[in-house]
Short mmCIF file of N, CA and C in Angstrom, two decimals:
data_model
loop_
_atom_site.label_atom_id
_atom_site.label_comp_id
_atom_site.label_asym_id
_atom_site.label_seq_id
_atom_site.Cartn_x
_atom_site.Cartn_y
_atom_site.Cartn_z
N UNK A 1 -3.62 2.78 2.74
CA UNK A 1 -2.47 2.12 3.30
C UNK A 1 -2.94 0.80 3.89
N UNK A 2 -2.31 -0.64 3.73
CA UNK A 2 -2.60 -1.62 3.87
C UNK A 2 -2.05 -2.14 5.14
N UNK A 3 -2.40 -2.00 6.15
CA UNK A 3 -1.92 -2.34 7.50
C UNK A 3 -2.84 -3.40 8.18
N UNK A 4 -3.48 -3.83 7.99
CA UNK A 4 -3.80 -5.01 8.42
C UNK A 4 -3.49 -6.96 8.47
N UNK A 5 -2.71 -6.88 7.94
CA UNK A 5 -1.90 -8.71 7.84
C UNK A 5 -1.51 -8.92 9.30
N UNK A 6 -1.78 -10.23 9.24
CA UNK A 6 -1.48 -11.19 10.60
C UNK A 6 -0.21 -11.02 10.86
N UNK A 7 0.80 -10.90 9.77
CA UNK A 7 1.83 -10.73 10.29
C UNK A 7 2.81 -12.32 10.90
N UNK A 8 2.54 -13.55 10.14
CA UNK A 8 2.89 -14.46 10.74
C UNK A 8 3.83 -14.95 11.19
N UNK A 9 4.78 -14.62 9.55
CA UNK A 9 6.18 -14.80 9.65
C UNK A 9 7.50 -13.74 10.50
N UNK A 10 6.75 -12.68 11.18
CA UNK A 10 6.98 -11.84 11.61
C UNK A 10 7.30 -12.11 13.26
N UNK A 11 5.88 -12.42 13.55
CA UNK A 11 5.26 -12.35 14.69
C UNK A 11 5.26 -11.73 15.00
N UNK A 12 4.94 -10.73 14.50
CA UNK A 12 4.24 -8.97 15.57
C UNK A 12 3.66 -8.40 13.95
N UNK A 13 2.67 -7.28 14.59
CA UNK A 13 2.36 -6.55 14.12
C UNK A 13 3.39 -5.77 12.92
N UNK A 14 3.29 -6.26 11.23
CA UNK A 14 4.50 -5.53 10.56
C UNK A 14 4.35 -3.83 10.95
N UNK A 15 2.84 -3.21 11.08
CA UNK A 15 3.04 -2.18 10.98
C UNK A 15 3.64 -1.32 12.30
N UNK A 16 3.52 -2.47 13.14
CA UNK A 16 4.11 -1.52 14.59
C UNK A 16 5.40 -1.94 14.21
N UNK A 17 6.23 -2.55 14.06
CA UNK A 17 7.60 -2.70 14.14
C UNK A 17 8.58 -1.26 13.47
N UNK A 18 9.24 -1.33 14.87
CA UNK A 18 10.12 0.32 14.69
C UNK A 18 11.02 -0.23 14.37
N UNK A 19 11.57 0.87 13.46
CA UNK A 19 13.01 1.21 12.33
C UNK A 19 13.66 1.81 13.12
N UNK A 20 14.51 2.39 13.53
CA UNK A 20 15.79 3.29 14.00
C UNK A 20 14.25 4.69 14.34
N UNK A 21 13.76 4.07 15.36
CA UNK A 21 12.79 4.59 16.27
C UNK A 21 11.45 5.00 15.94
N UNK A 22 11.12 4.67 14.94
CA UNK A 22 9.59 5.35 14.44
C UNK A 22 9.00 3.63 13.76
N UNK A 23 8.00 3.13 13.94
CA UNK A 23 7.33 2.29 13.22
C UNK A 23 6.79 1.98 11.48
N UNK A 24 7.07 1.07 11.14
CA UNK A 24 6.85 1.13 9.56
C UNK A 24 5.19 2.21 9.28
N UNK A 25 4.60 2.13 10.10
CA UNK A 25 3.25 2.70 10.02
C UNK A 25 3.81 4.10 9.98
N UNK A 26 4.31 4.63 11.07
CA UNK A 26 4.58 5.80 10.86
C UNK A 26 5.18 6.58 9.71
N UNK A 27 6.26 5.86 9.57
CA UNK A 27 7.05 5.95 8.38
C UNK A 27 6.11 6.47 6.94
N UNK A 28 5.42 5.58 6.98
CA UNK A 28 4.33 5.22 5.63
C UNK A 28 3.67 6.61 5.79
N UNK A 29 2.97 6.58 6.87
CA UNK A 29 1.99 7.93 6.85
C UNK A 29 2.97 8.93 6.35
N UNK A 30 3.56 9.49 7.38
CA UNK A 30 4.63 10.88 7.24
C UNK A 30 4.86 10.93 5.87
N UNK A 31 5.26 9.99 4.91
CA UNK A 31 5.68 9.99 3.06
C UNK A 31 3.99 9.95 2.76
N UNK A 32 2.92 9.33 2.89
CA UNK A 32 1.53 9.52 2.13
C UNK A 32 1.43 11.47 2.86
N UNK A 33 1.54 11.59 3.35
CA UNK A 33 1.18 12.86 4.02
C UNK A 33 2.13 13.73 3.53
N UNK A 34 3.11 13.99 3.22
CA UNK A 34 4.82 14.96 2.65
C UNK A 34 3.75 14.56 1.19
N UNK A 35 3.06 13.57 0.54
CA UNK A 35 2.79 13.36 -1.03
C UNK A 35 1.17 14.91 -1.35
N UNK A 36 1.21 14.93 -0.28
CA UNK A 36 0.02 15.88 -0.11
C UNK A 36 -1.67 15.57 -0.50
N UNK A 37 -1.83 13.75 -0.37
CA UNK A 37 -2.92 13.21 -0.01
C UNK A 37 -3.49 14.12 -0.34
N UNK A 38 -5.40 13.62 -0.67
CA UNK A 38 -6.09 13.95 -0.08
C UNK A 38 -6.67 13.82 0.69
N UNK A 39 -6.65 12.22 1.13
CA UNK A 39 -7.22 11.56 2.40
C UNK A 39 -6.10 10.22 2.73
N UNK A 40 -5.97 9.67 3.17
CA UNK A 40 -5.49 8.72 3.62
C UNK A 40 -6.01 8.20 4.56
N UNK A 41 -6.27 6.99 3.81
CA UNK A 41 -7.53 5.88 4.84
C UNK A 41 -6.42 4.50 5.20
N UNK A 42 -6.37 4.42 6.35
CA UNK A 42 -5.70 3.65 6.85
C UNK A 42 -6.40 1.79 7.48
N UNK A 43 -6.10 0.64 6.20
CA UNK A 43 -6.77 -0.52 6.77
C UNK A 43 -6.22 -1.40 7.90
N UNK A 44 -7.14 -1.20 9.17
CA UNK A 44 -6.50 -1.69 10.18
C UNK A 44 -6.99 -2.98 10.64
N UNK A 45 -6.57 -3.76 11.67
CA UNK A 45 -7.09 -4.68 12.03
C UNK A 45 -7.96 -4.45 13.36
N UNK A 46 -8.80 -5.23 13.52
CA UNK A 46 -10.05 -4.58 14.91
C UNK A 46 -9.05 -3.87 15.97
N UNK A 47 -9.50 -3.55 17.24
CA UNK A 47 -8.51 -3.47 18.60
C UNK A 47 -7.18 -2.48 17.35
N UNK A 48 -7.02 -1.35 17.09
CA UNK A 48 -6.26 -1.21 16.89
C UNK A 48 -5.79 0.38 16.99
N UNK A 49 -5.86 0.15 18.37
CA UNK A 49 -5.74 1.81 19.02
C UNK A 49 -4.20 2.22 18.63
N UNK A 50 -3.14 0.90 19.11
CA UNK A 50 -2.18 1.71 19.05
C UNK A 50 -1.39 2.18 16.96
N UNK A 51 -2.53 1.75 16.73
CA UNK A 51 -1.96 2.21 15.18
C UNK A 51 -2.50 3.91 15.11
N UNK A 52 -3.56 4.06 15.87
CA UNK A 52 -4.10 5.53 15.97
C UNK A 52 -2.92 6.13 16.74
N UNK A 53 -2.60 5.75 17.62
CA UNK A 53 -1.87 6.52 17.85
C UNK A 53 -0.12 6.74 17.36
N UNK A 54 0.02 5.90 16.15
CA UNK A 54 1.03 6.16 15.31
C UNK A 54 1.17 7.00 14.45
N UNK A 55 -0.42 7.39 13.83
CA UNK A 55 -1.15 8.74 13.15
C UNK A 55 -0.86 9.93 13.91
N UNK A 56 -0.24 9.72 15.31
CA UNK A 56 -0.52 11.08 15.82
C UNK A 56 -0.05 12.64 15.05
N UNK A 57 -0.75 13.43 14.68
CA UNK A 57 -0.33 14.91 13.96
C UNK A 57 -0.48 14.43 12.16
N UNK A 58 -1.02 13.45 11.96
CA UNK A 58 -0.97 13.11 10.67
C UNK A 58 -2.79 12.87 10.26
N UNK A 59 -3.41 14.05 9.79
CA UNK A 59 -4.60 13.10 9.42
C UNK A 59 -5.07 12.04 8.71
N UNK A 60 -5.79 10.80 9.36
CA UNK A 60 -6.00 9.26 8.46
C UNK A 60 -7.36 9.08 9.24
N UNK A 61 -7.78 8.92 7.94
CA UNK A 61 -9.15 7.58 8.35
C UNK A 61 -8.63 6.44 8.89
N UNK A 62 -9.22 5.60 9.53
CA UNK A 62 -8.89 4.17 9.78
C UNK A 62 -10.35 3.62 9.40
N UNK A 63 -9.94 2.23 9.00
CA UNK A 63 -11.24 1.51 8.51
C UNK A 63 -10.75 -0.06 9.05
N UNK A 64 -11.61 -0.96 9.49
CA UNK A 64 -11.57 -2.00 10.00
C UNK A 64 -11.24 -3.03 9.06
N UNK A 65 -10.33 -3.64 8.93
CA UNK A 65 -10.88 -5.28 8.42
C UNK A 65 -11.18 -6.28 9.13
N UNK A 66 -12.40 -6.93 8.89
CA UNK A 66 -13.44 -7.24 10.10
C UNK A 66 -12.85 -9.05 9.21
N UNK A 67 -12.43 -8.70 7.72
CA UNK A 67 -12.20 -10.22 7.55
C UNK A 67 -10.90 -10.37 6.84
N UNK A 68 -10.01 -10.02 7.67
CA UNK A 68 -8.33 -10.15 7.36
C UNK A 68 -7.90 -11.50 6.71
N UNK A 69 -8.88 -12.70 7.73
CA UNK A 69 -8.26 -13.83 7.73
C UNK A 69 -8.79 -13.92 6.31
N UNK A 70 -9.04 -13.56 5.22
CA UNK A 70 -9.09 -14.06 4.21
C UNK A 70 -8.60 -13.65 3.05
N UNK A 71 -7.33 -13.28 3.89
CA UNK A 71 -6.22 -12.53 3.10
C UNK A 71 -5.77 -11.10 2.81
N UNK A 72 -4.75 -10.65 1.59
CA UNK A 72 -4.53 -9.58 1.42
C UNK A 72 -5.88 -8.89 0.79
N UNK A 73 -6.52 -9.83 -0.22
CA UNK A 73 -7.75 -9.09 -1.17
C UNK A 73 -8.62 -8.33 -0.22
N UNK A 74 -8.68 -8.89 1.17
CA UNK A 74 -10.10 -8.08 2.25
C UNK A 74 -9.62 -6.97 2.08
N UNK A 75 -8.54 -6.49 2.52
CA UNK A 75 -7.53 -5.43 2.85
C UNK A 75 -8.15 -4.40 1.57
N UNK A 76 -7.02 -4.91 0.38
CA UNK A 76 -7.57 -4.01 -0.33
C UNK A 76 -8.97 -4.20 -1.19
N UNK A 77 -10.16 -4.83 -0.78
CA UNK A 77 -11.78 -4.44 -0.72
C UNK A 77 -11.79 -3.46 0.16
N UNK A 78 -11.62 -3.40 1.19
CA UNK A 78 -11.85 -2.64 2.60
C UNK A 78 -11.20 -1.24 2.14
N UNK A 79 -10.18 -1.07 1.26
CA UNK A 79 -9.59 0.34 1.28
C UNK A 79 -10.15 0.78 0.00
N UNK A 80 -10.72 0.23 -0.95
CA UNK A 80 -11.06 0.71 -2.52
C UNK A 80 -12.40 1.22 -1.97
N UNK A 81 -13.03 0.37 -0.95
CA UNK A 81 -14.48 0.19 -0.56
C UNK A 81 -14.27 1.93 0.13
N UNK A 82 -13.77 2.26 1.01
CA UNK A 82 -13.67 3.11 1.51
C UNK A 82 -13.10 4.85 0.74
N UNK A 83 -12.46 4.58 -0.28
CA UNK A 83 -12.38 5.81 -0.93
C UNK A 83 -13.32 5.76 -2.40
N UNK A 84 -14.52 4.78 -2.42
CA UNK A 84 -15.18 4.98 -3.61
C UNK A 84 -15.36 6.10 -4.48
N UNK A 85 -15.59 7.12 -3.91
CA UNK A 85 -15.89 8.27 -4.52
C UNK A 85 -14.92 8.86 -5.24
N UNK A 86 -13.84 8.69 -4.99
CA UNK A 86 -11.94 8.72 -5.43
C UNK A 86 -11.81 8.47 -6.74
N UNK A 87 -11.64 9.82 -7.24
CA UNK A 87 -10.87 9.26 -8.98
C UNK A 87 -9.79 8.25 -9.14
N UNK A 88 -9.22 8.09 -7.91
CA UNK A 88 -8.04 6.94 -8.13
C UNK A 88 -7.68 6.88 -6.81
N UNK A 89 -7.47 5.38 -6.14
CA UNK A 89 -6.84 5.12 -5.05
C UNK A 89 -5.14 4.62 -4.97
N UNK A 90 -4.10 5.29 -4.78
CA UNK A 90 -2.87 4.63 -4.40
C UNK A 90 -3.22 3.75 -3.26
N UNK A 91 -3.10 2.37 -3.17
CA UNK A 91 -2.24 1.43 -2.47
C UNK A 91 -1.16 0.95 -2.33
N UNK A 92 -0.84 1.61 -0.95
CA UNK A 92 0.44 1.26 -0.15
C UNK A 92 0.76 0.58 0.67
N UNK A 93 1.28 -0.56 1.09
CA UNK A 93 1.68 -1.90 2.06
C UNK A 93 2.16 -1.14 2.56
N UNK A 94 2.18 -1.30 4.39
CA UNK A 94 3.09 -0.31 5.32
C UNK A 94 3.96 -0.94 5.65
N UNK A 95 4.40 -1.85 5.48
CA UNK A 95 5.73 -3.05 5.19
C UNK A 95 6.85 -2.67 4.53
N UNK A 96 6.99 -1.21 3.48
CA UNK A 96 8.20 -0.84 2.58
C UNK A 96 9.06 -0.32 3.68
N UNK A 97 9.89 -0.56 4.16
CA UNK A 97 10.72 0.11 4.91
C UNK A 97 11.51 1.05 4.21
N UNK A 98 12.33 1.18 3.11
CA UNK A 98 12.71 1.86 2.22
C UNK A 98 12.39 2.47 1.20
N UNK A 99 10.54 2.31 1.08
CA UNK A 99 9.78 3.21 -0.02
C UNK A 99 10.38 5.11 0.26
N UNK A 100 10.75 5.21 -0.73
CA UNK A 100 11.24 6.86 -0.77
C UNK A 100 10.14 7.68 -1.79
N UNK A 101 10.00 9.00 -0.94
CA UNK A 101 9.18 10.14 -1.67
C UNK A 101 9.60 10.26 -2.86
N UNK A 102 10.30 10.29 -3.56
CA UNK A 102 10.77 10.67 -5.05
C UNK A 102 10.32 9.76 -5.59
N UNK A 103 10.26 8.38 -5.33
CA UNK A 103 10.07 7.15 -6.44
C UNK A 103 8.31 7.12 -6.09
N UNK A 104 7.84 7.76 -5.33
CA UNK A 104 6.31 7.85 -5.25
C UNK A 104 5.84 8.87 -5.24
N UNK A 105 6.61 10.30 -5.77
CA UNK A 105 6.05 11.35 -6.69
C UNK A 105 6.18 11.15 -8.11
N UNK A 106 7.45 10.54 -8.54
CA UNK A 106 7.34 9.60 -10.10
C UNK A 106 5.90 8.78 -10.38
N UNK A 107 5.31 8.10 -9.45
CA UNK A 107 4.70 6.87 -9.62
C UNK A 107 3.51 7.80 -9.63
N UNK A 108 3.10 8.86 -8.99
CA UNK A 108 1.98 9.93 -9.26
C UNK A 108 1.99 10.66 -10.47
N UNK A 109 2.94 11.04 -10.50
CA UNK A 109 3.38 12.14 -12.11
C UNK A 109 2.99 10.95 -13.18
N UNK A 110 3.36 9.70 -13.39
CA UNK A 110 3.09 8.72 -14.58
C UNK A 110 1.40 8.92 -14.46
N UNK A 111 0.60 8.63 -13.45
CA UNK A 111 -0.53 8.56 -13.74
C UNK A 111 -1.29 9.79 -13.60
N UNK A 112 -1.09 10.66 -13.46
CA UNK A 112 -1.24 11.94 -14.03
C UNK A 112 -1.44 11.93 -15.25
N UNK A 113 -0.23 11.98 -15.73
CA UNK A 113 0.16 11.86 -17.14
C UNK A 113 -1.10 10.68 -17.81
N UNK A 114 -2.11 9.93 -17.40
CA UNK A 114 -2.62 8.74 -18.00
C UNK A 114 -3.59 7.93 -16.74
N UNK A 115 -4.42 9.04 -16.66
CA UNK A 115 -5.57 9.05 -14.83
C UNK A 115 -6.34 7.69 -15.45
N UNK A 116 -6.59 7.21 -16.69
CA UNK A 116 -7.28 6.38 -16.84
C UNK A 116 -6.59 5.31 -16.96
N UNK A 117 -5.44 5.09 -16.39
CA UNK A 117 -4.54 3.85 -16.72
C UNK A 117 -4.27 3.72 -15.00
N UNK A 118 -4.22 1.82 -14.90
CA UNK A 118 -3.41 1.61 -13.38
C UNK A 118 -1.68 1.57 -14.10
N UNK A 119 -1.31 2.38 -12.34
CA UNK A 119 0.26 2.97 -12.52
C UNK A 119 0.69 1.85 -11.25
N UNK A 120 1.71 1.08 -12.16
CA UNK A 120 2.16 0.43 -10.90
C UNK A 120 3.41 -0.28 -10.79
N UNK A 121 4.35 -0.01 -9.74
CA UNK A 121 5.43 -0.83 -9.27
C UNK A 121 6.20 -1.91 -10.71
N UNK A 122 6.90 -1.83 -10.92
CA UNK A 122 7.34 -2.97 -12.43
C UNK A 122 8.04 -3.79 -11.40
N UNK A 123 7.30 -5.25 -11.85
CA UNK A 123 7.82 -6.50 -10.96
C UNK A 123 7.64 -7.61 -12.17
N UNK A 124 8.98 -7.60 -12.79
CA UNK A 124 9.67 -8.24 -13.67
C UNK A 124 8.42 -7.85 -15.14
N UNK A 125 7.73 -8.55 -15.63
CA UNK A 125 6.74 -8.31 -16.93
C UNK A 125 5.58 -7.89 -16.52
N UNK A 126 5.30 -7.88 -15.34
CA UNK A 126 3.64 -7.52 -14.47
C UNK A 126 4.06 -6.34 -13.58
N UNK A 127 2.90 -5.94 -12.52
CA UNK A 127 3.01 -5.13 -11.76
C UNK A 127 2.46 -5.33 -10.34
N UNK A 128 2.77 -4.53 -9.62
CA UNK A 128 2.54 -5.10 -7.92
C UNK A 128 2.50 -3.87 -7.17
N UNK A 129 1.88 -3.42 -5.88
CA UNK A 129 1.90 -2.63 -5.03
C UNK A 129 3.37 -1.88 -4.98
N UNK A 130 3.45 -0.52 -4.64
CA UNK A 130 2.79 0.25 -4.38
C UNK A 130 2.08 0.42 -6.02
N UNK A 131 0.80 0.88 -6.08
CA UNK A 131 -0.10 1.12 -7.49
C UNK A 131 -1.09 1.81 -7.08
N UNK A 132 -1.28 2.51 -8.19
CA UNK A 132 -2.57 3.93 -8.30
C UNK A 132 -3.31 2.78 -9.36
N UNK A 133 -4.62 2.91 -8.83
CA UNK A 133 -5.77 1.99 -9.22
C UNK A 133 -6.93 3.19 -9.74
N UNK A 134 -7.39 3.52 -11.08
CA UNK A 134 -8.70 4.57 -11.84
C UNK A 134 -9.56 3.60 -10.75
N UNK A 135 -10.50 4.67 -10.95
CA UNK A 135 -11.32 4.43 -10.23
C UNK A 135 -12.41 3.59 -11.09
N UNK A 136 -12.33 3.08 -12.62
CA UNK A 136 -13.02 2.50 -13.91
C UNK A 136 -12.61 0.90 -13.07
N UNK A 137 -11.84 0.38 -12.45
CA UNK A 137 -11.62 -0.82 -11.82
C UNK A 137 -12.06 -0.77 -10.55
N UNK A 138 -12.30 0.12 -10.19
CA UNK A 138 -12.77 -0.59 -8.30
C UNK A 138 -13.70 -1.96 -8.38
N UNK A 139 -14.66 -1.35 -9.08
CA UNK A 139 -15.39 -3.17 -9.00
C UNK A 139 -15.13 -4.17 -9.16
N UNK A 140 -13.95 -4.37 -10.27
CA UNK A 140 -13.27 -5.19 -10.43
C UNK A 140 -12.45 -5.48 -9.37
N UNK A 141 -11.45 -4.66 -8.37
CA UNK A 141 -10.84 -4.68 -7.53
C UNK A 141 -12.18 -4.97 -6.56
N UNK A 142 -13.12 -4.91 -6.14
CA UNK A 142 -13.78 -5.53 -5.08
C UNK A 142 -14.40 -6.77 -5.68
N UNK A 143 -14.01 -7.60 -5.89
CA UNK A 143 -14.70 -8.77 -6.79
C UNK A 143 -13.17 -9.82 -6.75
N UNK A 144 -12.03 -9.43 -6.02
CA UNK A 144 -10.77 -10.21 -5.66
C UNK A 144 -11.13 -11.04 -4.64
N UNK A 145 -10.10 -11.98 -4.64
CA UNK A 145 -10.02 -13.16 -3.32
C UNK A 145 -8.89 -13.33 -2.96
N UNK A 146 -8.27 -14.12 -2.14
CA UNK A 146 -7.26 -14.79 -1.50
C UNK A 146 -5.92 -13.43 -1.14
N UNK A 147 -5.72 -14.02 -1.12
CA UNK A 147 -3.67 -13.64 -0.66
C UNK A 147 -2.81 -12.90 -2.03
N UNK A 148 -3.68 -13.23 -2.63
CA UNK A 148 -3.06 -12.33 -4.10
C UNK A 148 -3.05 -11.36 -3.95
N UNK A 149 -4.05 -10.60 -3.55
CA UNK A 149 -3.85 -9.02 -4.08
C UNK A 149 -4.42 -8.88 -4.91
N UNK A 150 -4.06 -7.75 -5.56
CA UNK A 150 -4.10 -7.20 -7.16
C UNK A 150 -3.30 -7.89 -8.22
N UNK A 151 -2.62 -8.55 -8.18
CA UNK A 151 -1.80 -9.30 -8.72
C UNK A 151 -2.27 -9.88 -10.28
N UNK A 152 -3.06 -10.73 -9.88
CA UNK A 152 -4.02 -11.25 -11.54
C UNK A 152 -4.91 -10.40 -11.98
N UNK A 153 -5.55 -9.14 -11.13
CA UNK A 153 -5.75 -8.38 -12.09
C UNK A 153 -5.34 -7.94 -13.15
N UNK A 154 -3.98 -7.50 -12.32
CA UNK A 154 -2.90 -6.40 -13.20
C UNK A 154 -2.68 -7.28 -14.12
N UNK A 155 -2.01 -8.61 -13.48
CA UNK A 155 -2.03 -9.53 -15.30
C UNK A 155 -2.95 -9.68 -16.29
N UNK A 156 -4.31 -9.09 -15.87
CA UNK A 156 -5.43 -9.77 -17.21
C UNK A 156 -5.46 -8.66 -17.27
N UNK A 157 -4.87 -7.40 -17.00
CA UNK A 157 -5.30 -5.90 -18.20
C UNK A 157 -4.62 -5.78 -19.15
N UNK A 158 -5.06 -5.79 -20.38
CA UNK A 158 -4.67 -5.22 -21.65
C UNK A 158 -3.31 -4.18 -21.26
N UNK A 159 -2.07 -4.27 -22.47
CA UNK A 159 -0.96 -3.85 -21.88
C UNK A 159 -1.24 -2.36 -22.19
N UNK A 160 -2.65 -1.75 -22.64
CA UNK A 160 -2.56 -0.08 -22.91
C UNK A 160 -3.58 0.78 -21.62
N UNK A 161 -3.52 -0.63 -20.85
CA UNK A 161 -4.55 0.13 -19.74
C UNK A 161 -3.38 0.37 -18.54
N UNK A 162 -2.19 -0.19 -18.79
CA UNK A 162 -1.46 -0.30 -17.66
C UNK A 162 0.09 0.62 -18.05
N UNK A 163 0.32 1.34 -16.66
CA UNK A 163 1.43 1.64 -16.93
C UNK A 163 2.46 1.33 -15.44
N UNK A 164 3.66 0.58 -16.11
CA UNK A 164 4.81 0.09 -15.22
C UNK A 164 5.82 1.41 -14.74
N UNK A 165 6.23 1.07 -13.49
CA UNK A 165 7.28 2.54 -13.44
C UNK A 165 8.56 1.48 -12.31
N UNK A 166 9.26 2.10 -12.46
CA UNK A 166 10.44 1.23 -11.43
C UNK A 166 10.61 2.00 -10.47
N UNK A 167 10.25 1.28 -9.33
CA UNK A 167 10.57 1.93 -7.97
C UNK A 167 11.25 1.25 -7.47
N UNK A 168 12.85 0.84 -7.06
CA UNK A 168 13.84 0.08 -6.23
C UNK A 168 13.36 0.20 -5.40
N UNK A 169 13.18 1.06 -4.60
CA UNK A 169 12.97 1.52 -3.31
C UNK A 169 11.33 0.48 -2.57
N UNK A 170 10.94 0.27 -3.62
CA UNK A 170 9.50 -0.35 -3.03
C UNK A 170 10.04 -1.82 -3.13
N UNK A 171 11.24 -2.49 -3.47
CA UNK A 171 11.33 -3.85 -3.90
C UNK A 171 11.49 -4.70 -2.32
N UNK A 172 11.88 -3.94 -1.39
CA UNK A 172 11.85 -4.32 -0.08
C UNK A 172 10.75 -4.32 0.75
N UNK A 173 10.30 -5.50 1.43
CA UNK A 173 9.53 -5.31 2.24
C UNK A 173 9.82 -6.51 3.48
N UNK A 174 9.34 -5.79 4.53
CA UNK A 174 9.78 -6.72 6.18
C UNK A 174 8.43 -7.55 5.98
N UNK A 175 8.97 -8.90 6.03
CA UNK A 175 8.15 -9.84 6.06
C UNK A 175 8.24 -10.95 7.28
N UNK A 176 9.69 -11.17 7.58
CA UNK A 176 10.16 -11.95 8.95
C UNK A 176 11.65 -11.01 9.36
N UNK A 177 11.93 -11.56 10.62
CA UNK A 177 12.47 -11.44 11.84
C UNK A 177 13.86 -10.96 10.70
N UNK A 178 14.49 -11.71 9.69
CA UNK A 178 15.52 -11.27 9.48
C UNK A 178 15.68 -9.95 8.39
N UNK A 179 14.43 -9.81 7.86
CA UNK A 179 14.40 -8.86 7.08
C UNK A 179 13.75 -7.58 7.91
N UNK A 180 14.06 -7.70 9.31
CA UNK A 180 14.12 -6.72 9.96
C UNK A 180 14.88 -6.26 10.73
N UNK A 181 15.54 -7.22 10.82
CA UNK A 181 17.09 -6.75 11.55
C UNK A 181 17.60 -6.62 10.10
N UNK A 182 17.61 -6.30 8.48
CA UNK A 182 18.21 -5.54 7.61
C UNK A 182 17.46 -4.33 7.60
N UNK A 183 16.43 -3.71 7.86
CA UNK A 183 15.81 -2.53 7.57
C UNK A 183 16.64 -2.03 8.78
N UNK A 184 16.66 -2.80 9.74
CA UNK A 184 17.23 -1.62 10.97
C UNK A 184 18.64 -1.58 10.92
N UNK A 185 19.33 -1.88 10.44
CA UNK A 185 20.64 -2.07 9.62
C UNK A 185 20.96 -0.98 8.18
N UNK A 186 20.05 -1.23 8.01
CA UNK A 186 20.09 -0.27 6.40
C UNK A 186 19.65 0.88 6.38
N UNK A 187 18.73 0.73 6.92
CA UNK A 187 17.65 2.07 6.80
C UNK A 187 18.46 3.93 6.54
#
């Protein structure tokens, strides 16, 4: 789970910001945890007690990103880095305010169905977070830079290594002040 961003356009912490009383962090865990995980490693930013205690009754690793400021890619280095041993890592932004369990037991069942393929989010002809990453790419995924993400990965894989799934529910994410007075509105 990707909880570490500055959070600029926001100005607060995206993952502390509460929905109709529980925090996007929380939120996130409780659905990785109902998915029946096997671990859930949580990327935090230093000083970040009170995200532990958003875990409360939920078991998570937490792992530091010691170098946020250099974007989303630290984030997910820091979380691929941390479940190496993992036949496959799902990455999840704790920013979906409306990610639902069904559209991310689909997004598990596809790569099931195809453990050697990345399963991910359909965002228009490419793909984007939430995504189950084989574990045949981590190096590749630790070998990213900037603010992208996974993003140009997913574009330079061959279209039989990849599989797209539609999740509506993941197309939202709180990024500033007004797209959080709609999650707390909608939710």
């Amino acid at each position: 789970m990707l909880a570490a961003g500055f959070s600029l356009r926001l100005g607060q912490p995206k993952a502390l910001a509460s929905v109709r009383g529980a925090s996007l962090l929380k939120r996130m865990l409780e659905l990785a945890a109902g998915l029946r995980a096997t671990r859930i490693i949580v990327v935090v930013p230093r000083n970040a007690s009170r995200y532990r205690l958003e875990a409360s009754g939920i078991k998570a690793e937490f792992v530091v990103n010691l170098q946020r400021a250099q974007g989303l890619s630290s984030s997910v280095r820091r979380g691929v880095a941390a479940a190496r041993y993992s036949r496959a890592v799902l990455l999840i932004p704790a920013d979906l305010a409306r990610l639902k369990a069904r559209e991310m037991r689909r997004l598990i069942s596809r790569w099931r169905a195809a453990p050697r393929r990345l399963v991910a989010r359909r965002i228009g002809q490419s793909g984007g977070a939430p995504l189950i990453l084989p574990r045949w790419l981590f190096p590749k995924a630790l070998g990213i830079s900037g603010d992208a993400g996974l993003r140009e990965l997913v574009r330079q894989l061959p279209i039989a290594s990849l599989v797209l799934v539609d999740l509506p529910s993941a197309a939202f994410d709180v990024d500033t002040t007004v797209d959080l007075k709609i999650a707390r509105r909608t939710y």
